[in-house]
Each structure stands twice: as C-alpha cells, then as structure tokens.
Amino acid sequence: MSVGIDEISFYTSNYFLDLRTLAEVQHTDPDKYYTGIGQERMGMAAPDEDIVTLAANAALPLIERVGPDAISTLLFATETGIDQSKSAGVYVHRLLGLNSNCRVVELKQACYSATAALQMACALVARQPQRKVLVIASDIARYDLNTPGEATQGCGAVAMLIGSDPRLVSIEPEVGNYTEDVMDFWRPNYRTTALVDGKYSTKIYLKALKRAWENFREVSPLTFGDLSHFCYHLPFSRMAQKAHQHLAKLNRSPLDPEQLEAQIEETLLYNRTIGNSYTASMYIGLCSLLENCRNSLADSRIGFFSYGSGCVGEFFTGTVRQGYEACLHRSRHQQMLAARSELSYDEYLELYRYPDPRDGEVHEIPQVTTGRFRLAAISHHKREYIIC
Ligand code: HMG
C-alpha cells in the first residue's frame, strides 16, 4: 500500500523586507545576500500573526476540501512554541473546526520535527488506511539584529494531508538517520531569538547529510543516480546548493554543475523570497518544486534531506504520482506571494520590536494581517484567536 502526501498548502505573512534594504542600512554589498546566501526577501510576521494563525491559514484550503471530520490526528511541528504545555495545534483544531475525536500533539526538534511528524503520520495511516492525518509545520525565524543570522530570518507554515494512495507524493519507508548532541543553533526558554554558531552550523549540516545518506544507503537499494530531484532543508538557498554539491561529490556523480543545479533549482524559488521558515522550509521547497518544474515530475523519485540543529538529520525518498499537477494550489500560492507588501527598514524594526506582553494585563492587538485568522488579544495570559 502506498502512503504519503495527498495535498500540500503553505502560507506566509503579507509583509516582507527586501534584503537590499537591510544591506543598505548595514553598508553591506547586497550581492552578499542575493548571491552569497541566495536570499532576496524575508517574510516578517505582523503583530497579530503567530505560528497558530500561519498554520490555520496554511491548512484551511485542505480542510475546505476534505471537511473537518476527515482528520483523525493533527501533528503540529514547531520550534517557535507559544506555550510550554498546551500544543499550538489545539488552537488550530478549534479555528479549523476539527472533530473533537481528533487527537492533537506538538513535536519539537528544531527544523527536523516536521519530518518526524510526516513519518509518524505515514505510520498511523499504514495502520488505518481509511484515516487522514494533518501535518502542520509552522515557524517564525528570529535572530538578533545586526548579527550574521539576521538576513536569514523569515516565517511560514505548511500543511500536508497524509493519506493512503496519495495524489501527490508517496513516501518510501526506508530512511537514514543521524543524531549528535551539538550546539550549533539553539534557543533557551528565556529568549525570543535564536543563538547560533553560524559557520559551525553549516559544517554540522553537511556532516549530518553525509552520515544520514550513508545510513540510508545501508537500508535502501536506491543510489544517488536513481533520484531526479532533491529537496533540502532550506535555512537559505545557498545551503542547499552546497549540500547538493557535497552529496554529489560523496557519490562521485558524473553530473556537471549545471545538471546538479537543475536537480534543485526549482525547490529554491519560494524560499528565496520567504526566508527560513524552520520546520516548514523543506516542505515549502517541495511545493516550489511541484509547482514550478517545467517538466512533468510524474513517477520521478525525489530525495529529501531534513535537518534540525542540535542535531538530527534524516534522508528519505518519495515518488511523485501521476496526475499530481491537478492537485496543487499553485495559483493561490503565487498570488499570495505576489500580493505581499514591502516594508521600509523602520517598519521592519517596528514589527521586530512589537511588544510581547508578559504582565497578564489585557492587550488588544491591532488588525494588521490580511489572513483569515488573527491573534486579536493576549489577556490574563491567554491568547485570543479570531476568524476574520
Ligand atoms: P556570514 O558569516 O556573515 O557570511 O553569514 P559569509 O561572510 O560566510 O558570507 C556568506 C557567503 O556570501 C560566502 O559564500 C561569501 O563568500 C559570500 P561561501 O563562501 O559560503 O560560498 N559573499 C558574497 N557573495 C557575493 N558578493 C558579495 C559577497 N560577500 C560575501 N559581495 C551564516 C553566513 C550562514 C554564518 C549566517 O547567515 C548565519 O549565521 N545564519 C544562521 C545559521 C544558519 O542558517 N545555518 C545553516 C545551517 S544550520 C540549519 O540549517 C538549521 C537552522 O535552520 C535552525 C534549525 O534547525 O532549527 C538554522
């Protein structure tokens, strides 16, 4: 029985900062961002947006199609947790009107946890093929101002419907894993921004890729040459280019640089203008590939490398199904990205510094988002979400 991704949809904030604006303020060459790290814009969440509203907006089109009662489990992956106890998914459960018999849980391991959610969802569906599991990954990437990480911020959420006989991508059961206790990127509970050892994190990412790939090769007969496209975790698009060259070299691939670039270039398009969306980023990369590849991907095999700092890496594969083109949300995604508003540097700072109340008073939040769901207030330490 085939199990995998039946439908996929993503959402990002309506606001972005062009990295040329950031470069100008920092007296940096914009090519460092546009070419050096391969990023052009970064999404900035509005004050009334958070991982819950981004997630509900991403998942809404899927629920409108299958109906709220179709979902047996909601797995919510994030590293931008809003509560130490309550899963962000429980708020989403209400906003989407899911059935009260649907189970909900939140998962965490930096950017990797969406892949853990996907694998667990596949296992649940394999046990009960008539059920559908909703996997949501939602994050807001924040680094300190005037640090090398600042240009790699972003925000976004992706929602995937996992089912049997999927219409988009069937996920193969063989996986390669690598785990090591390292401090390349982390965010202690008392901080709102991540701490990162930037250069080290890129080295650990490549090491995890090598080790996860070697583990994958022990359990799967597939070789590098059997895979036509590759989706990598995307902290910034240059990272995927480096990773792919690394993997090709490890496998002594005969492909030339242009052929290698062709195996990943369509996965990078959305990320270049959204920025890092942590757990969501590799799956937004998958959307980007499925929605922008000039040739049909039907029956092609895709390699996925999911990485979460700290660190856990996983290599796995999926096969694109015949007829997948008819099941995409291409025009909705592209219209959403085209309709975003550009921020000035001062507007960016205002969003960046928007207060995060902790005093238990009543804090109404102005309506800024253009999304369907918003965080309307935080009062008495409770977050109040509404449907617009
Ligand atoms: P940096 O150190 O300021 O940048 O920040 P740099 O000086 O290394 O320059 C970057 C590239 O731009 C270099 O190219 C330069 O040569 C080039 P490379 O040598 O790498 O090929 N460059 C230029 N190119 C054209 N024109 C110019 C120019 N100037 C320079 N004028 C760093 C880079 C990655 C350290 C920083 O962005 C950072 O700290 N980012 C955050 C950490 C990160 O994203 N790490 C990635 C791996 S870890 C990961 O993916 C997990 C994560 O998503 C979190 C999670 O799992 O939860 C982060």
Tab-separated table of C-alpha atoms and ligand atoms in Angstrom:
chain	number	residue	atom	x	y	z
A	1	MET	CA	0.000	0.000	0.000
A	2	SER	CA	1.253	3.462	-0.875
A	3	VAL	CA	1.155	6.162	1.834
A	4	GLY	CA	2.222	9.797	1.559
A	5	ILE	CA	1.342	13.393	0.799
A	6	ASP	CA	-2.130	13.744	-0.657
A	7	GLU	CA	-2.271	17.557	-0.644
A	8	ILE	CA	0.035	20.386	0.410
A	9	SER	CA	-0.540	24.082	1.039
A	10	PHE	CA	1.573	26.838	2.565
A	11	TYR	CA	1.094	30.311	3.945
A	12	THR	CA	3.363	33.209	4.842
A	13	SER	CA	2.869	36.717	6.189
A	14	ASN	CA	1.702	39.524	3.934
A	15	TYR	CA	4.840	41.549	4.819
A	16	PHE	CA	8.448	41.259	3.732
A	17	LEU	CA	11.725	43.124	3.945
A	18	ASP	CA	13.862	43.204	0.813
A	19	LEU	CA	17.427	42.235	1.738
A	20	ARG	CA	18.670	45.148	-0.398
A	21	THR	CA	17.084	47.436	2.212
A	22	LEU	CA	18.866	45.578	5.005
A	23	ALA	CA	22.159	45.684	3.089
A	24	GLU	CA	21.845	49.423	2.557
A	25	VAL	CA	21.314	50.123	6.272
A	26	GLN	CA	24.183	47.792	7.183
A	27	HIS	CA	26.510	49.244	4.480
A	28	THR	CA	26.860	45.708	3.115
A	29	ASP	CA	27.036	44.715	-0.555
A	30	PRO	CA	23.516	43.436	-1.432
A	31	ASP	CA	25.150	40.699	-3.501
A	32	LYS	CA	26.291	39.116	-0.251
A	33	TYR	CA	22.630	38.342	0.352
A	34	TYR	CA	21.275	37.985	-3.176
A	35	THR	CA	24.187	35.800	-4.370
A	36	GLY	CA	26.315	34.855	-1.335
A	37	ILE	CA	23.493	33.313	0.693
A	38	GLY	CA	20.990	33.246	-2.188
A	39	GLN	CA	18.188	35.132	-0.441
A	40	GLU	CA	16.219	38.134	-1.742
A	41	ARG	CA	13.447	38.847	0.772
A	42	MET	CA	12.404	37.715	4.205
A	43	GLY	CA	8.841	37.368	5.490
A	44	MET	CA	8.002	39.294	8.671
A	45	ALA	CA	5.012	38.297	10.768
A	46	ALA	CA	2.503	41.039	11.652
A	47	PRO	CA	1.800	41.698	15.376
A	48	ASP	CA	-1.460	39.730	15.127
A	49	GLU	CA	0.185	36.727	13.463
A	50	ASP	CA	1.952	33.811	15.122
A	51	ILE	CA	2.532	30.122	14.459
A	52	VAL	CA	-1.154	29.386	15.130
A	53	THR	CA	-2.573	31.895	12.639
A	54	LEU	CA	0.036	30.999	9.993
A	55	ALA	CA	-0.777	27.307	10.491
A	56	ALA	CA	-4.552	27.717	10.315
A	57	ASN	CA	-4.225	29.814	7.155
A	58	ALA	CA	-1.999	27.143	5.569
A	59	ALA	CA	-4.370	24.296	6.432
A	60	LEU	CA	-7.691	25.978	5.593
A	61	PRO	CA	-7.771	25.031	1.857
A	62	LEU	CA	-7.190	21.361	2.731
A	63	ILE	CA	-9.949	21.305	5.332
A	64	GLU	CA	-12.341	23.116	2.982
A	65	ARG	CA	-11.859	20.238	0.512
A	66	VAL	CA	-11.978	17.164	2.733
A	67	GLY	CA	-14.156	18.529	5.542
A	68	PRO	CA	-13.133	18.863	9.205
A	69	ASP	CA	-14.334	15.365	10.175
A	70	ALA	CA	-11.856	13.654	7.837
A	71	ILE	CA	-8.892	14.377	10.116
A	72	SER	CA	-8.118	11.748	12.761
A	73	THR	CA	-4.871	13.298	14.068
A	74	LEU	CA	-3.228	16.722	13.860
A	75	LEU	CA	0.561	16.704	14.325
A	76	PHE	CA	1.944	20.217	14.839
A	77	ALA	CA	5.690	20.724	14.318
A	78	THR	CA	7.338	23.937	15.502
A	79	GLU	CA	10.290	25.442	17.328
A	80	THR	CA	8.505	28.765	17.901
A	81	GLY	CA	6.362	27.361	20.704
A	82	ILE	CA	3.923	29.811	22.315
A	83	ASP	CA	3.299	27.710	25.406
A	84	GLN	CA	5.342	25.214	27.404
A	85	SER	CA	2.309	22.981	27.994
A	86	LYS	CA	-0.507	23.458	25.533
A	87	SER	CA	0.034	22.413	21.937
A	88	ALA	CA	-0.365	25.223	19.399
A	89	GLY	CA	-2.275	22.604	17.430
A	90	VAL	CA	-5.178	22.694	19.885
A	91	TYR	CA	-5.879	26.335	18.957
A	92	VAL	CA	-5.712	25.344	15.281
A	93	HIS	CA	-8.076	22.449	15.973
A	94	ARG	CA	-10.746	24.953	17.093
A	95	LEU	CA	-10.062	27.512	14.363
A	96	LEU	CA	-10.474	24.823	11.680
A	97	GLY	CA	-13.486	23.249	13.394
A	98	LEU	CA	-11.892	19.800	13.575
A	99	ASN	CA	-13.778	16.925	15.174
A	100	SER	CA	-13.472	16.613	18.955
A	101	ASN	CA	-12.344	12.986	18.455
A	102	CYS	CA	-9.252	14.160	16.551
A	103	ARG	CA	-6.015	13.802	18.564
A	104	VAL	CA	-3.577	16.736	18.636
A	105	VAL	CA	0.067	16.954	19.679
A	106	GLU	CA	3.061	19.287	19.167
A	107	LEU	CA	6.521	17.986	18.183
A	108	LYS	CA	9.931	19.610	18.576
A	109	GLN	CA	13.472	19.013	17.300
A	110	ALA	CA	14.448	22.295	15.652
A	111	CYS	CA	13.746	22.282	11.910
A	112	TYR	CA	13.584	18.473	11.746
A	113	SER	CA	10.315	17.877	13.614
A	114	ALA	CA	8.035	18.240	10.570
A	115	THR	CA	9.760	15.188	9.121
A	116	ALA	CA	9.212	13.246	12.351
A	117	ALA	CA	5.550	14.301	12.068
A	118	LEU	CA	5.385	13.166	8.439
A	119	GLN	CA	6.905	9.750	9.257
A	120	MET	CA	4.588	9.272	12.246
A	121	ALA	CA	1.619	10.287	10.107
A	122	CYS	CA	2.613	7.713	7.453
A	123	ALA	CA	2.853	5.045	10.170
A	124	LEU	CA	-0.604	5.935	11.523
A	125	VAL	CA	-2.110	5.789	8.033
A	126	ALA	CA	-0.387	2.462	7.309
A	127	ARG	CA	-2.179	1.069	10.386
A	128	GLN	CA	-5.563	2.555	9.471
A	129	PRO	CA	-5.547	3.353	5.735
A	130	GLN	CA	-9.013	4.946	5.768
A	131	ARG	CA	-7.788	7.738	8.123
A	132	LYS	CA	-6.202	11.063	7.160
A	133	VAL	CA	-3.583	12.804	9.274
A	134	LEU	CA	-2.972	16.547	9.087
A	135	VAL	CA	0.686	17.526	9.489
A	136	ILE	CA	1.368	21.220	10.052
A	137	ALA	CA	4.793	22.835	10.362
A	138	SER	CA	4.827	26.497	11.360
A	139	ASP	CA	7.662	28.791	12.440
A	140	ILE	CA	8.896	32.351	12.716
A	141	ALA	CA	12.699	32.547	12.407
A	142	ARG	CA	14.209	35.309	14.532
A	143	TYR	CA	17.844	36.226	15.162
A	144	ASP	CA	19.312	39.233	16.967
A	145	LEU	CA	19.579	42.468	14.981
A	146	ASN	CA	22.963	43.163	13.378
A	147	THR	CA	24.108	39.547	13.534
A	148	PRO	CA	25.053	37.374	10.523
A	149	GLY	CA	21.842	35.392	11.043
A	150	GLU	CA	19.574	38.463	10.678
A	151	ALA	CA	19.378	38.186	6.883
A	152	THR	CA	18.200	34.574	7.199
A	153	GLN	CA	15.007	35.330	9.124
A	154	GLY	CA	11.591	34.504	7.691
A	155	CYS	CA	8.239	32.963	8.548
A	156	GLY	CA	5.840	30.445	7.121
A	157	ALA	CA	3.660	27.425	7.661
A	158	VAL	CA	2.958	24.358	5.566
A	159	ALA	CA	0.043	21.947	5.903
A	160	MET	CA	0.092	18.418	4.459
A	161	LEU	CA	-2.675	15.906	4.283
A	162	ILE	CA	-1.221	12.418	4.740
A	163	GLY	CA	-3.257	9.505	3.438
A	164	SER	CA	-3.200	6.167	1.629
A	165	ASP	CA	-2.983	6.120	-2.160
A	166	PRO	CA	-1.821	9.774	-2.047
A	167	ARG	CA	-2.347	12.068	-5.032
A	168	LEU	CA	0.992	13.947	-4.818
A	169	VAL	CA	3.975	12.023	-3.426
A	170	SER	CA	4.195	8.526	-1.988
A	171	ILE	CA	6.774	8.329	0.780
A	172	GLU	CA	9.033	5.271	0.845
A	173	PRO	CA	9.591	3.580	4.230
A	174	GLU	CA	13.420	3.432	4.104
A	175	VAL	CA	15.112	6.292	5.958
A	176	GLY	CA	18.645	7.168	7.003
A	177	ASN	CA	19.101	9.000	10.300
A	178	TYR	CA	21.899	10.817	12.087
A	179	THR	CA	21.764	12.303	15.588
A	180	GLU	CA	24.518	14.067	17.517
A	181	ASP	CA	24.415	16.305	20.602
A	182	VAL	CA	25.921	19.576	19.282
A	183	MET	CA	25.407	23.295	19.975
A	184	ASP	CA	25.190	24.800	16.503
A	185	PHE	CA	21.871	26.620	16.942
A	186	TRP	CA	19.541	26.728	19.958
A	187	ARG	CA	17.034	28.945	21.747
A	188	PRO	CA	16.836	28.726	25.540
A	189	ASN	CA	13.332	29.131	27.014
A	190	TYR	CA	14.069	32.672	28.207
A	191	ARG	CA	14.993	34.007	24.753
A	192	THR	CA	12.825	35.037	21.798
A	193	THR	CA	15.729	34.935	19.333
A	194	ALA	CA	17.963	32.015	18.434
A	195	LEU	CA	21.640	31.721	19.328
A	196	VAL	CA	23.787	30.295	16.581
A	197	ASP	CA	27.351	29.395	15.759
A	198	GLY	CA	26.748	30.156	12.076
A	199	LYS	CA	29.808	28.737	10.320
A	200	TYR	CA	29.844	25.660	12.580
A	201	SER	CA	26.128	25.065	11.877
A	202	THR	CA	26.796	24.845	8.144
A	203	LYS	CA	29.573	22.291	8.749
A	204	ILE	CA	27.374	20.177	11.029
A	205	TYR	CA	24.559	20.324	8.463
A	206	LEU	CA	26.917	18.822	5.841
A	207	LYS	CA	28.210	16.205	8.265
A	208	ALA	CA	24.655	15.163	9.162
A	209	LEU	CA	23.828	14.937	5.445
A	210	LYS	CA	26.783	12.601	4.809
A	211	ARG	CA	26.010	10.389	7.789
A	212	ALA	CA	22.245	10.238	7.145
A	213	TRP	CA	22.918	9.399	3.489
A	214	GLU	CA	25.341	6.599	4.451
A	215	ASN	CA	22.717	5.201	6.819
A	216	PHE	CA	20.094	5.478	4.056
A	217	ARG	CA	22.328	3.516	1.676
A	218	GLU	CA	22.561	0.687	4.231
A	219	VAL	CA	18.783	0.196	4.177
A	220	SER	CA	17.785	1.221	0.636
A	221	PRO	CA	18.848	-0.138	-2.768
A	222	LEU	CA	18.466	3.373	-4.250
A	223	THR	CA	21.588	5.226	-5.363
A	224	PHE	CA	22.249	8.934	-5.994
A	225	GLY	CA	21.634	8.336	-9.704
A	226	ASP	CA	18.112	6.980	-9.058
A	227	LEU	CA	16.958	10.346	-7.724
A	228	SER	CA	15.941	13.048	-10.191
A	229	HIS	CA	15.409	15.951	-7.768
A	230	PHE	CA	16.440	16.777	-4.209
A	231	CYS	CA	14.699	18.817	-1.517
A	232	TYR	CA	16.992	20.008	1.256
A	233	HIS	CA	16.243	21.824	4.476
A	234	LEU	CA	16.500	25.486	3.442
A	235	PRO	CA	17.916	27.889	6.049
A	236	PHE	CA	18.992	29.905	2.973
A	237	SER	CA	19.123	28.716	-0.593
A	238	ARG	CA	22.961	28.627	-0.938
A	239	MET	CA	22.986	25.991	1.806
A	240	ALA	CA	21.059	23.594	-0.445
A	241	GLN	CA	23.477	24.239	-3.315
A	242	LYS	CA	26.436	23.453	-1.065
A	243	ALA	CA	24.696	20.375	0.322
A	244	HIS	CA	23.881	19.046	-3.124
A	245	GLN	CA	27.437	19.521	-4.378
A	246	HIS	CA	28.656	17.752	-1.227
A	247	LEU	CA	26.341	14.778	-1.763
A	248	ALA	CA	27.203	14.572	-5.468
A	249	LYS	CA	30.915	14.542	-4.633
A	250	LEU	CA	30.471	11.843	-1.992
A	251	ASN	CA	28.778	9.713	-4.637
A	252	ARG	CA	31.270	10.566	-7.385
A	253	SER	CA	28.354	11.729	-9.533
A	254	PRO	CA	29.252	12.219	-13.221
A	255	LEU	CA	26.768	15.150	-13.471
A	256	ASP	CA	28.223	18.566	-14.319
A	257	PRO	CA	27.479	21.671	-12.159
A	258	GLU	CA	24.575	22.752	-14.387
A	259	GLN	CA	22.955	19.327	-14.236
A	260	LEU	CA	23.330	19.295	-10.464
A	261	GLU	CA	21.802	22.768	-10.176
A	262	ALA	CA	18.860	21.599	-12.316
A	263	GLN	CA	18.116	18.938	-9.682
A	264	ILE	CA	17.434	21.562	-7.008
A	265	GLU	CA	16.838	24.964	-8.583
A	266	GLU	CA	13.016	24.840	-8.603
A	267	THR	CA	12.957	23.889	-4.915
A	268	LEU	CA	14.585	27.220	-4.004
A	269	LEU	CA	12.228	29.729	-5.632
A	270	TYR	CA	9.745	30.320	-2.803
A	271	ASN	CA	12.347	30.158	-0.036
A	272	ARG	CA	14.385	32.951	-1.650
A	273	THR	CA	11.514	35.339	-1.005
A	274	ILE	CA	10.097	33.920	2.242
A	275	GLY	CA	13.315	33.230	4.157
A	276	ASN	CA	13.872	30.473	6.671
A	277	SER	CA	10.621	29.024	7.968
A	278	TYR	CA	12.462	26.371	10.015
A	279	THR	CA	10.210	23.256	10.177
A	280	ALA	CA	8.215	24.347	7.122
A	281	SER	CA	11.110	25.264	4.866
A	282	MET	CA	11.897	21.919	3.199
A	283	TYR	CA	8.215	21.294	2.517
A	284	ILE	CA	7.720	24.785	1.077
A	285	GLY	CA	10.687	23.751	-1.094
A	286	LEU	CA	8.695	20.687	-2.182
A	287	CYS	CA	5.735	22.952	-3.107
A	288	SER	CA	8.128	25.145	-5.036
A	289	LEU	CA	9.408	22.132	-6.998
A	290	LEU	CA	5.999	20.600	-7.728
A	291	GLU	CA	4.503	23.959	-8.749
A	292	ASN	CA	7.396	25.323	-10.820
A	293	CYS	CA	9.113	22.382	-12.513
A	294	ARG	CA	8.896	22.870	-16.261
A	295	ASN	CA	8.917	19.129	-16.998
A	296	SER	CA	6.456	16.643	-15.624
A	297	LEU	CA	7.673	15.079	-12.400
A	298	ALA	CA	5.260	12.142	-12.588
A	299	ASP	CA	6.993	8.904	-11.497
A	300	SER	CA	10.186	10.814	-10.599
A	301	ARG	CA	11.916	9.969	-7.386
A	302	ILE	CA	12.810	12.842	-5.041
A	303	GLY	CA	15.461	12.691	-2.313
A	304	PHE	CA	14.752	14.651	0.874
A	305	PHE	CA	17.276	15.789	3.458
A	306	SER	CA	15.679	17.159	6.592
A	307	TYR	CA	17.964	18.815	9.149
A	308	GLY	CA	17.283	20.199	12.607
A	309	SER	CA	20.058	21.825	14.577
A	310	GLY	CA	21.165	20.252	17.772
A	311	CYS	CA	21.132	17.963	15.706
A	312	VAL	CA	19.013	15.375	13.855
A	313	GLY	CA	19.238	14.692	10.131
A	314	GLU	CA	17.140	12.342	8.008
A	315	PHE	CA	17.399	11.256	4.381
A	316	PHE	CA	14.355	9.692	2.759
A	317	THR	CA	12.709	9.457	-0.641
A	318	GLY	CA	9.339	9.891	-2.288
A	319	THR	CA	7.859	9.198	-5.721
A	320	VAL	CA	5.679	11.763	-7.477
A	321	ARG	CA	2.302	10.375	-8.536
A	322	GLN	CA	0.702	10.530	-11.985
A	323	GLY	CA	-1.799	13.403	-12.199
A	324	TYR	CA	-0.216	15.363	-9.310
A	325	GLU	CA	-0.427	18.642	-11.276
A	326	ALA	CA	-4.212	18.772	-10.869
A	327	CYS	CA	-3.967	18.634	-7.051
A	328	LEU	CA	-1.691	21.623	-6.424
A	329	HIS	CA	-2.523	25.093	-5.059
A	330	ARG	CA	-0.128	26.809	-7.466
A	331	SER	CA	-2.147	29.922	-8.354
A	332	ARG	CA	-3.247	30.589	-4.780
A	333	HIS	CA	0.368	30.393	-3.563
A	334	GLN	CA	1.736	32.540	-6.341
A	335	GLN	CA	-0.987	35.184	-5.913
A	336	MET	CA	-0.322	35.267	-2.158
A	337	LEU	CA	3.401	35.853	-2.711
A	338	ALA	CA	2.782	38.488	-5.393
A	339	ALA	CA	0.319	40.418	-3.206
A	340	ARG	CA	2.691	40.913	-0.266
A	341	SER	CA	3.635	44.422	0.909
A	342	GLU	CA	7.212	45.582	1.157
A	343	LEU	CA	8.372	47.071	4.473
A	344	SER	CA	10.722	50.010	4.955
A	345	TYR	CA	13.559	49.401	7.404
A	346	ASP	CA	11.730	51.384	10.116
A	347	GLU	CA	8.530	49.381	9.584
A	348	TYR	CA	10.591	46.192	9.822
A	349	LEU	CA	12.052	47.362	13.147
A	350	GLU	CA	8.582	48.183	14.400
A	351	LEU	CA	7.380	44.642	13.688
A	352	TYR	CA	10.590	43.152	15.050
A	353	ARG	CA	10.231	45.118	18.308
A	354	TYR	CA	6.475	44.758	18.711
A	355	PRO	CA	5.921	44.125	22.433
A	356	ASP	CA	5.452	40.581	23.648
A	357	PRO	CA	3.306	41.172	26.762
A	358	ARG	CA	4.045	39.122	29.859
A	359	ASP	CA	2.203	41.034	32.605
A	360	GLY	CA	-1.222	39.389	32.470
A	361	GLU	CA	-2.980	42.683	31.607
A	362	VAL	CA	-5.439	42.975	28.707
A	363	HIS	CA	-3.559	43.661	25.459
A	364	GLU	CA	-5.649	44.213	22.342
A	365	ILE	CA	-3.647	43.696	19.140
A	366	PRO	CA	-4.415	45.876	16.096
A	367	GLN	CA	-5.569	44.186	12.897
A	368	VAL	CA	-2.603	44.175	10.550
A	369	THR	CA	-2.640	40.713	8.983
A	370	THR	CA	-4.564	40.139	5.774
A	371	GLY	CA	-5.043	36.469	6.698
A	372	ARG	CA	-8.272	34.727	7.649
A	373	PHE	CA	-7.179	34.094	11.249
A	374	ARG	CA	-5.668	36.560	13.702
A	375	LEU	CA	-4.383	36.862	17.228
A	376	ALA	CA	-6.780	39.543	18.488
A	377	ALA	CA	-5.571	39.889	22.084
A	378	ILE	CA	-3.477	38.465	24.858
A	379	SER	CA	-5.357	38.984	28.096
A	380	HIS	CA	-4.853	37.441	31.516
A	381	HIS	CA	-2.016	35.405	29.926
A	382	LYS	CA	-4.483	33.855	27.451
A	383	ARG	CA	-4.127	34.140	23.686
A	384	GLU	CA	-7.370	35.034	21.905
A	385	TYR	CA	-7.660	33.996	18.282
A	386	ILE	CA	-10.462	35.013	15.967
A	387	ILE	CA	-11.641	34.161	12.465
A	388	CYS	CA	-11.917	37.328	10.317
B	1	HMG	P1	28.308	35.429	7.313
B	1	HMG	O1	29.339	34.729	8.098
B	1	HMG	O2	28.087	36.868	7.575
B	1	HMG	O3	28.532	35.300	5.780
B	1	HMG	O4	26.925	34.656	7.458
B	1	HMG	P2	29.878	34.940	4.964
B	1	HMG	O5	30.857	36.004	5.185
B	1	HMG	O6	30.268	33.497	5.174
B	1	HMG	O7	29.268	35.087	3.514
B	1	HMG	C1	28.289	34.196	3.083
B	1	HMG	C2	28.583	33.863	1.618
B	1	HMG	O8	28.430	35.073	0.857
B	1	HMG	C3	30.024	33.392	1.383
B	1	HMG	O9	29.956	32.435	0.353
B	1	HMG	C4	30.707	34.641	0.854
B	1	HMG	O10	31.829	34.368	0.026
B	1	HMG	C5	29.575	35.263	0.057
B	1	HMG	P3	30.535	30.947	0.623
B	1	HMG	O11	31.949	31.095	0.968
B	1	HMG	O12	29.722	30.404	1.774
B	1	HMG	O13	30.241	30.217	-0.662
B	1	HMG	N1	29.730	36.714	-0.141
B	1	HMG	C6	29.440	37.329	-1.291
B	1	HMG	N2	28.980	36.853	-2.475
B	1	HMG	C7	28.780	37.763	-3.481
B	1	HMG	N3	29.010	39.106	-3.339
B	1	HMG	C8	29.455	39.598	-2.172
B	1	HMG	C9	29.694	38.702	-1.092
B	1	HMG	N4	30.112	38.859	0.181
B	1	HMG	C10	30.124	37.637	0.755
B	1	HMG	N5	29.693	40.907	-2.058
B	1	HMG	C11	25.972	32.496	8.014
B	1	HMG	C12	26.660	33.340	6.942
B	1	HMG	C13	25.432	31.212	7.391
B	1	HMG	C14	27.002	32.142	9.082
B	1	HMG	C15	24.825	33.323	8.622
B	1	HMG	O14	23.866	33.648	7.637
B	1	HMG	C16	24.140	32.639	9.780
B	1	HMG	O15	24.619	32.592	10.914
B	1	HMG	N6	22.897	32.079	9.523
B	1	HMG	C17	22.110	31.410	10.544
B	1	HMG	C18	22.553	29.973	10.738
B	1	HMG	C19	22.192	29.086	9.567
B	1	HMG	O16	21.317	29.378	8.801
B	1	HMG	N7	22.892	27.937	9.456
B	1	HMG	C20	22.629	26.997	8.419
B	1	HMG	C21	22.888	25.553	8.838
B	1	HMG	S1	22.047	25.142	10.361
B	1	HMG	C22	20.401	24.926	9.859
B	1	HMG	O17	20.104	24.860	8.704
B	1	HMG	C23	19.374	24.851	10.944
B	1	HMG	C24	18.513	26.092	11.150
B	1	HMG	O18	17.555	26.207	10.124
B	1	HMG	C25	17.850	26.046	12.524
B	1	HMG	C26	17.089	24.799	12.924
B	1	HMG	O19	17.383	23.671	12.614
B	1	HMG	O20	16.162	24.994	13.710
B	1	HMG	C27	19.352	27.362	11.107
